GROMACS .gro file of C-alpha atoms in nm:
model
  342
    1MET     CA    1   0.000   0.000   0.000
    2TYR     CA    2   0.128   0.347  -0.082
    3SER     CA    3   0.238   0.562   0.210
    4GLN     CA    4   0.087   0.907   0.267
    5GLU     CA    5   0.412   1.063   0.144
    6ASP     CA    6   0.383   0.863  -0.179
    7LEU     CA    7   0.028   0.985  -0.231
    8LEU     CA    8   0.108   1.350  -0.168
    9LYS     CA    9   0.384   1.338  -0.426
   10MET     CA   10   0.199   1.114  -0.670
   11PHE     CA   11  -0.116   1.327  -0.688
   12ASN     CA   12   0.043   1.666  -0.609
   13ILE     CA   13  -0.177   1.694  -0.302
   14PRO     CA   14  -0.072   2.014  -0.119
   15GLU     CA   15   0.020   2.003   0.247
   16ILE     CA   16  -0.077   2.341   0.392
   17ASN     CA   17   0.138   2.499   0.661
   18PRO     CA   18  -0.091   2.531   0.966
   19GLU     CA   19   0.098   2.848   1.062
   20ARG     CA   20   0.014   3.041   0.748
   21GLN     CA   21  -0.205   3.349   0.786
   22TYR     CA   22  -0.477   3.505   0.573
   23TRP     CA   23  -0.527   3.873   0.487
   24LEU     CA   24  -0.776   4.094   0.309
   25VAL     CA   25  -0.593   4.382   0.140
   26ARG     CA   26  -0.803   4.673   0.016
   27THR     CA   27  -0.740   4.816  -0.332
   28ASP     CA   28  -0.858   5.176  -0.297
   29GLY     CA   29  -1.213   5.090  -0.401
   30GLY     CA   30  -1.082   4.865  -0.679
   31ASN     CA   31  -0.865   5.135  -0.840
   32LEU     CA   32  -0.544   4.945  -0.764
   33TRP     CA   33  -0.678   4.595  -0.823
   34GLU     CA   34  -0.573   4.565  -1.188
   35GLN     CA   35  -0.218   4.690  -1.124
   36PHE     CA   36  -0.178   4.468  -0.819
   37LYS     CA   37  -0.293   4.165  -1.017
   38VAL     CA   38  -0.091   4.232  -1.333
   39GLU     CA   39   0.234   4.338  -1.165
   40GLY     CA   40   0.212   4.096  -0.873
   41PHE     CA   41   0.251   4.326  -0.574
   42ILE     CA   42   0.050   4.478  -0.292
   43CYS     CA   43   0.130   4.803  -0.120
   44ILE     CA   44   0.017   5.040   0.149
   45GLY     CA   45   0.013   5.422   0.163
   46TRP     CA   46   0.140   5.686   0.404
   47ASN     CA   47   0.478   5.711   0.229
   48GLU     CA   48   0.608   5.961   0.485
   49PHE     CA   49   0.603   5.684   0.744
   50SER     CA   50   0.814   5.409   0.591
   51ASP     CA   51   1.094   5.364   0.846
   52LYS     CA   52   1.062   5.016   1.003
   53ASN     CA   53   1.252   5.126   1.311
   54LYS     CA   54   0.978   5.373   1.398
   55PHE     CA   55   0.715   5.098   1.396
   56LYS     CA   56   0.896   4.822   1.584
   57LEU     CA   57   0.716   4.736   1.904
   58ASP     CA   58   0.941   4.770   2.207
   59ASP     CA   59   0.932   4.910   2.560
   60ASN     CA   60   1.014   5.262   2.445
   61GLN     CA   61   0.692   5.442   2.536
   62GLU     CA   62   0.839   5.778   2.440
   63LYS     CA   63   0.899   5.657   2.084
   64GLU     CA   64   0.539   5.537   2.059
   65ILE     CA   65   0.399   5.865   2.185
   66LEU     CA   66   0.618   6.060   1.941
   67LEU     CA   67   0.502   5.842   1.649
   68LYS     CA   68   0.137   5.901   1.733
   69GLU     CA   69   0.196   6.276   1.759
   70GLU     CA   70   0.369   6.284   1.422
   71ILE     CA   71   0.079   6.103   1.257
   72ARG     CA   72  -0.180   6.324   1.428
   73SER     CA   73   0.001   6.631   1.301
   74LYS     CA   74   0.062   6.505   0.949
   75TYR     CA   75  -0.283   6.361   0.880
   76GLU     CA   76  -0.495   6.565   1.121
   77THR     CA   77  -0.648   6.256   1.277
   78ASP     CA   78  -0.758   6.180   1.631
   79LYS     CA   79  -0.707   5.809   1.572
   80PRO     CA   80  -0.341   5.749   1.479
   81GLY     CA   81  -0.390   5.378   1.547
   82THR     CA   82  -0.592   5.345   1.226
   83ILE     CA   83  -0.270   5.426   1.041
   84ILE     CA   84  -0.012   5.269   1.272
   85ASN     CA   85  -0.183   4.928   1.295
   86PRO     CA   86  -0.208   4.850   0.919
   87ILE     CA   87   0.148   4.970   0.862
   88ARG     CA   88   0.273   4.740   1.138
   89ARG     CA   89   0.076   4.449   0.997
   90PHE     CA   90   0.220   4.511   0.653
   91MET     CA   91   0.578   4.549   0.778
   92PHE     CA   92   0.596   4.281   1.048
   93ASP     CA   93   0.292   4.052   1.068
   94MET     CA   94   0.263   3.946   0.706
   95LYS     CA   95   0.495   3.659   0.614
   96ILE     CA   96   0.610   3.484   0.298
   97GLY     CA   97   0.359   3.205   0.230
   98ASP     CA   98   0.061   3.390   0.376
   99ILE     CA   99  -0.255   3.411   0.163
  100ILE     CA  100  -0.393   3.747   0.051
  101MET     CA  101  -0.725   3.843  -0.105
  102ILE     CA  102  -0.754   4.157  -0.315
  103PRO     CA  103  -1.102   4.266  -0.430
  104SER     CA  104  -1.196   4.443  -0.753
  105GLU     CA  105  -1.436   4.735  -0.760
  106GLY     CA  106  -1.747   4.640  -0.567
  107SER     CA  107  -1.573   4.314  -0.467
  108ASN     CA  108  -1.716   4.157  -0.783
  109ILE     CA  109  -1.396   3.957  -0.836
  110ILE     CA  110  -1.162   3.834  -0.563
  111THR     CA  111  -0.801   3.760  -0.652
  112PHE     CA  112  -0.621   3.515  -0.424
  113GLY     CA  113  -0.243   3.521  -0.397
  114GLU     CA  114   0.047   3.396  -0.187
  115ILE     CA  115   0.295   3.647  -0.045
  116SER     CA  116   0.634   3.579  -0.203
  117SER     CA  117   0.860   3.854  -0.069
  118ASP     CA  118   0.953   4.036   0.248
  119PHE     CA  119   0.858   4.399   0.298
  120TYR     CA  120   1.060   4.641   0.081
  121LEU     CA  121   1.061   5.004  -0.030
  122TYR     CA  122   1.000   5.060  -0.399
  123GLU     CA  123   1.168   5.338  -0.596
  124MET     CA  124   0.931   5.498  -0.845
  125THR     CA  125   1.061   5.526  -1.201
  126ASP     CA  126   0.996   5.804  -1.452
  127GLU     CA  127   0.783   5.558  -1.648
  128ASP     CA  128   0.573   5.485  -1.338
  129ILE     CA  129   0.514   5.856  -1.291
  130ASP     CA  130   0.432   5.915  -1.659
  131GLU     CA  131   0.179   5.629  -1.652
  132GLU     CA  132   0.032   5.756  -1.325
  133LYS     CA  133   0.086   5.426  -1.152
  134CYS     CA  134   0.038   5.371  -0.781
  135ASP     CA  135   0.302   5.569  -0.590
  136TYR     CA  136   0.286   5.377  -0.260
  137ILE     CA  137   0.640   5.265  -0.185
  138LYS     CA  138   0.582   5.013   0.098
  139ARG     CA  139   0.538   4.689  -0.096
  140ARG     CA  140   0.537   4.310  -0.095
  141ASN     CA  141   0.526   4.078  -0.395
  142PHE     CA  142   0.276   3.795  -0.432
  143LYS     CA  143   0.218   3.492  -0.655
  144PHE     CA  144  -0.122   3.473  -0.824
  145LEU     CA  145  -0.322   3.165  -0.719
  146LYS     CA  146  -0.683   3.198  -0.823
  147GLU     CA  147  -0.963   3.436  -0.915
  148VAL     CA  148  -1.323   3.387  -0.802
  149ASN     CA  149  -1.631   3.579  -0.916
  150ARG     CA  150  -1.853   3.697  -0.634
  151PRO     CA  151  -2.148   3.466  -0.724
  152ASP     CA  152  -1.912   3.167  -0.699
  153LEU     CA  153  -1.761   3.275  -0.367
  154ASP     CA  154  -1.843   3.084  -0.050
  155PRO     CA  155  -2.120   3.293   0.117
  156ILE     CA  156  -1.939   3.272   0.450
  157LEU     CA  157  -1.667   3.496   0.308
  158PHE     CA  158  -1.916   3.777   0.243
  159LYS     CA  159  -1.893   3.870   0.612
  160MET     CA  160  -1.522   3.929   0.573
  161PHE     CA  161  -1.578   4.210   0.325
  162GLN     CA  162  -1.772   4.409   0.582
  163ALA     CA  163  -1.436   4.505   0.736
  164HIS     CA  164  -1.318   4.843   0.609
  165GLN     CA  165  -0.959   4.847   0.732
  166VAL     CA  166  -0.684   4.876   0.471
  167ILE     CA  167  -0.549   4.539   0.587
  168SER     CA  168  -0.768   4.296   0.780
  169SER     CA  169  -0.682   3.958   0.928
  170ALA     CA  170  -0.891   3.682   0.772
  171ASN     CA  171  -0.759   3.402   0.993
  172ASN     CA  172  -1.111   3.331   1.120
  173TYR     CA  173  -1.198   3.224   0.766
  174ALA     CA  174  -0.894   2.999   0.717
  175SER     CA  175  -1.085   2.675   0.654
  176VAL     CA  176  -1.320   2.845   0.407
  177ILE     CA  177  -1.030   2.998   0.215
  178ASP     CA  178  -0.839   2.670   0.215
  179ARG     CA  179  -1.126   2.483   0.050
  180THR     CA  180  -1.176   2.771  -0.194
  181LEU     CA  181  -0.816   2.736  -0.310
  182GLU     CA  182  -0.780   2.357  -0.299
  183SER     CA  183  -1.027   2.074  -0.360
  184ILE     CA  184  -0.808   1.824  -0.177
  185TYR     CA  185  -0.533   1.900   0.073
  186ILE     CA  186  -0.377   1.808   0.407
  187LYS     CA  187  -0.343   2.054   0.691
  188ASP     CA  188  -0.216   1.983   1.040
  189GLY     CA  189  -0.229   1.611   0.969
  190ILE     CA  190  -0.596   1.615   0.861
  191SER     CA  191  -0.706   1.539   0.504
  192HIS     CA  192  -0.979   1.748   0.338
  193LEU     CA  193  -1.177   1.690   0.019
  194LYS     CA  194  -1.433   1.928  -0.130
  195ILE     CA  195  -1.678   1.802  -0.390
  196ASP     CA  196  -1.890   2.062  -0.567
  197VAL     CA  197  -2.260   2.003  -0.622
  198LYS     CA  198  -2.337   2.206  -0.934
  199THR     CA  199  -2.709   2.144  -0.985
  200LYS     CA  200  -2.922   2.458  -0.980
  201ASP     CA  201  -3.236   2.257  -0.915
  202PRO     CA  202  -3.364   2.197  -0.561
  203ILE     CA  203  -3.166   1.921  -0.390
  204LYS     CA  204  -3.370   1.604  -0.359
  205GLY     CA  205  -3.338   1.437  -0.021
  206LYS     CA  206  -3.317   1.094  -0.183
  207SER     CA  207  -3.024   1.194  -0.404
  208LEU     CA  208  -2.831   1.327  -0.107
  209TYR     CA  209  -2.918   1.018   0.096
  210MET     CA  210  -2.798   0.787  -0.181
  211LEU     CA  211  -2.468   0.976  -0.202
  212GLN     CA  212  -2.417   0.936   0.171
  213LYS     CA  213  -2.515   0.571   0.154
  214LEU     CA  214  -2.265   0.509  -0.125
  215ILE     CA  215  -1.983   0.670   0.069
  216PHE     CA  216  -2.049   0.548   0.418
  217ASP     CA  217  -2.198   0.205   0.345
  218GLU     CA  218  -2.059   0.081   0.014
  219LEU     CA  219  -1.714   0.243   0.038
  220ASP     CA  220  -1.704   0.164   0.411
  221VAL     CA  221  -1.532   0.480   0.535
  222SER     CA  222  -1.787   0.566   0.804
  223LYS     CA  223  -1.552   0.522   1.099
  224ASP     CA  224  -1.286   0.762   0.977
  225VAL     CA  225  -1.465   1.030   0.774
  226ASP     CA  226  -1.667   1.334   0.880
  227MET     CA  227  -1.882   1.525   0.632
  228LYS     CA  228  -1.988   1.889   0.616
  229ILE     CA  229  -2.280   1.977   0.392
  230ASN     CA  230  -2.357   2.308   0.224
  231VAL     CA  231  -2.578   2.216  -0.068
  232GLN     CA  232  -2.796   2.514  -0.144
  233SER     CA  233  -2.826   2.454  -0.520
  234PRO     CA  234  -2.538   2.480  -0.597
  235GLY     CA  235  -2.319   2.402  -0.299
  236PHE     CA  236  -2.054   2.159  -0.183
  237LEU     CA  237  -1.975   1.860   0.033
  238GLU     CA  238  -1.659   1.855   0.243
  239PHE     CA  239  -1.510   1.529   0.367
  240ILE     CA  240  -1.255   1.526   0.649
  241SER     CA  241  -1.044   1.231   0.752
  242ASN     CA  242  -0.723   1.133   0.929
  243ASN     CA  243  -0.648   0.902   0.637
  244ILE     CA  244  -0.595   1.041   0.285
  245TRP     CA  245  -0.680   0.697   0.140
  246ASN     CA  246  -1.041   0.740   0.250
  247LEU     CA  247  -1.073   1.052   0.038
  248ILE     CA  248  -0.916   0.882  -0.263
  249PHE     CA  249  -1.167   0.598  -0.228
  250ILE     CA  250  -1.448   0.854  -0.225
  251ILE     CA  251  -1.323   1.022  -0.544
  252LEU     CA  252  -1.277   0.691  -0.720
  253GLY     CA  253  -1.612   0.554  -0.605
  254ILE     CA  254  -1.813   0.859  -0.708
  255ASN     CA  255  -1.652   0.886  -1.050
  256VAL     CA  256  -1.682   0.518  -1.128
  257ILE     CA  257  -2.053   0.538  -1.047
  258ILE     CA  258  -2.115   0.859  -1.241
  259GLY     CA  259  -1.891   0.769  -1.534
  260GLY     CA  260  -1.976   0.402  -1.543
  261GLY     CA  261  -1.608   0.320  -1.508
  262LYS     CA  262  -1.515   0.500  -1.829
  263MET     CA  263  -1.329   0.778  -1.651
  264PHE     CA  264  -1.082   0.521  -1.528
  265GLY     CA  265  -1.157   0.290  -1.814
  266PHE     CA  266  -1.274  -0.055  -1.719
  267GLU     CA  267  -1.080  -0.140  -2.033
  268VAL     CA  268  -0.767  -0.064  -1.828
  269PRO     CA  269  -0.718  -0.390  -1.633
  270GLY     CA  270  -0.506  -0.214  -1.373
  271ILE     CA  271  -0.793  -0.010  -1.229
  272MET     CA  272  -0.771  -0.158  -0.882
  273ASN     CA  273  -0.393  -0.142  -0.868
  274ILE     CA  274  -0.425   0.212  -0.739
  275PHE     CA  275  -0.539   0.046  -0.416
  276SER     CA  276  -0.241  -0.190  -0.402
  277LYS     CA  277   0.126  -0.186  -0.496
  278ARG     CA  278   0.153  -0.562  -0.525
  279LYS     CA  279   0.301  -0.680  -0.854
  280GLU     CA  280   0.313  -1.054  -0.796
  281TYR     CA  281  -0.025  -1.134  -0.951
  282LYS     CA  282  -0.022  -1.338  -1.269
  283ARG     CA  283  -0.223  -1.201  -1.555
  284ALA     CA  284  -0.509  -1.450  -1.517
  285GLU     CA  285  -0.537  -1.387  -1.145
  286LYS     CA  286  -0.531  -1.014  -1.198
  287GLN     CA  287  -0.800  -1.034  -1.467
  288GLN     CA  288  -1.021  -1.245  -1.240
  289GLN     CA  289  -0.982  -0.989  -0.959
  290PHE     CA  290  -1.058  -0.709  -1.203
  291GLU     CA  291  -1.377  -0.878  -1.324
  292GLN     CA  292  -1.495  -0.914  -0.965
  293HIS     CA  293  -1.438  -0.543  -0.894
  294LYS     CA  294  -1.596  -0.448  -1.225
  295GLU     CA  295  -1.911  -0.641  -1.140
  296ILE     CA  296  -1.933  -0.477  -0.797
  297PHE     CA  297  -1.893  -0.128  -0.942
  298GLU     CA  298  -2.149  -0.195  -1.215
  299GLN     CA  299  -2.400  -0.301  -0.950
  300MET     CA  300  -2.324   0.017  -0.755
  301LYS     CA  301  -2.367   0.221  -1.073
  302ASP     CA  302  -2.713   0.075  -1.129
  303MET     CA  303  -2.809   0.146  -0.768
  304TYR     CA  304  -2.666   0.496  -0.721
  305GLY     CA  305  -2.590   0.639  -1.064
  306GLU     CA  306  -2.920   0.812  -1.138
  307ASP     CA  307  -2.939   0.992  -0.803
  308LEU     CA  308  -2.576   1.103  -0.808
  309LYS     CA  309  -2.607   1.245  -1.159
  310LYS     CA  310  -2.897   1.463  -1.043
  311LEU     CA  311  -2.656   1.642  -0.808
  312HIS     CA  312  -2.422   1.735  -1.095
  313ILE     CA  313  -2.125   1.647  -0.876
  314GLU     CA  314  -1.785   1.783  -0.972
  315THR     CA  315  -1.466   1.633  -0.828
  316PRO     CA  316  -1.107   1.762  -0.857
  317ASN     CA  317  -1.024   1.724  -1.227
  318PRO     CA  318  -0.644   1.756  -1.210
  319PHE     CA  319  -0.644   1.490  -0.941
  320LEU     CA  320  -0.851   1.256  -1.157
  321ASN     CA  321  -0.627   1.309  -1.459
  322GLN     CA  322  -0.332   1.209  -1.245
  323ILE     CA  323  -0.511   0.893  -1.133
  324VAL     CA  324  -0.571   0.794  -1.495
  325GLU     CA  325  -0.205   0.850  -1.583
  326ILE     CA  326  -0.081   0.652  -1.285
  327GLU     CA  327  -0.330   0.370  -1.349
  328THR     CA  328  -0.202   0.340  -1.704
  329SER     CA  329   0.163   0.345  -1.602
  330LEU     CA  330   0.103   0.090  -1.326
  331ASN     CA  331  -0.073  -0.142  -1.566
  332GLN     CA  332   0.209  -0.111  -1.818
  333ALA     CA  333   0.469  -0.177  -1.550
  334ILE     CA  334   0.288  -0.490  -1.427
  335THR     CA  335   0.233  -0.618  -1.783
  336SER     CA  336   0.603  -0.566  -1.858
  337THR     CA  337   0.701  -0.752  -1.542
  338GLU     CA  338   0.474  -1.045  -1.624
  339ASP     CA  339   0.610  -1.062  -1.980
  340ASP     CA  340   0.963  -1.078  -1.844
  341GLU     CA  341   0.864  -1.356  -1.604
  342SER     CA  342   0.705  -1.559  -1.879
   0.00000   0.00000   0.00000
């Protein structure tokens, strides 16, 4: 049986750092969104206050009082903390590997990125000035990850956009953001799988029941898998387990039922080899085992197929493509070995 490390590498399943943080970075009402996205940076204003030494937290109360007075005087504000706090977050709290969200005008599109640089001061060029580009010099670079239109965004994240600070912590939404970015991943030793339910019709109780019955009865993962449901036409199902194999069984089972085996090709005799690394089977024995599994899956297809198709379920496509490739290569390797033996 493959180890968890084998599976992570084999299927490119990401292992998320449990220490990573999440941030919402405002874009001046969407005015800076396009430049941020195209040029791969985020920035923050108040150029006159760009010295990191002034913002380091220490026991020097006099320095803190002086900083607040300078900001009060410069920006005529009674709340210097509304400027000091986002600058400190940008300079010190944000880390490489953290996730950022930058909204377009009206938050109609949300761009997700991963911070890829430390804080630095940017020097404006003549070309920047001529093109009237953003002149904020406190910057960090980021790597583009994903873009989501507002109607496709998890409704839970809508609450996050009620915050009006220039930079807001979104750590309370970590699990929602994780499943928005990845359909299958491991974090803090726990495996997660999100399966989208794309139907726009009302969800039939029987269809949902049959899906649960397939997973927890037929695939026999009930002891080790928890399920979260948010199926509001459309919606999603999230499966959580201590064992990544359980989630792979779920993906395989659902797609064999929906696709009738064609997605993995019952014509590929090595279909069940993804569950086992054993290569000692002779061809006849392997074919007999395959026929047994094929018959079982065809029975399950007849029982569950119609109800599952009504849900318009969508599983992680890149992951499935990888399974097909590995199934084919495993089958070829075993066939080659058997030919050599004969």
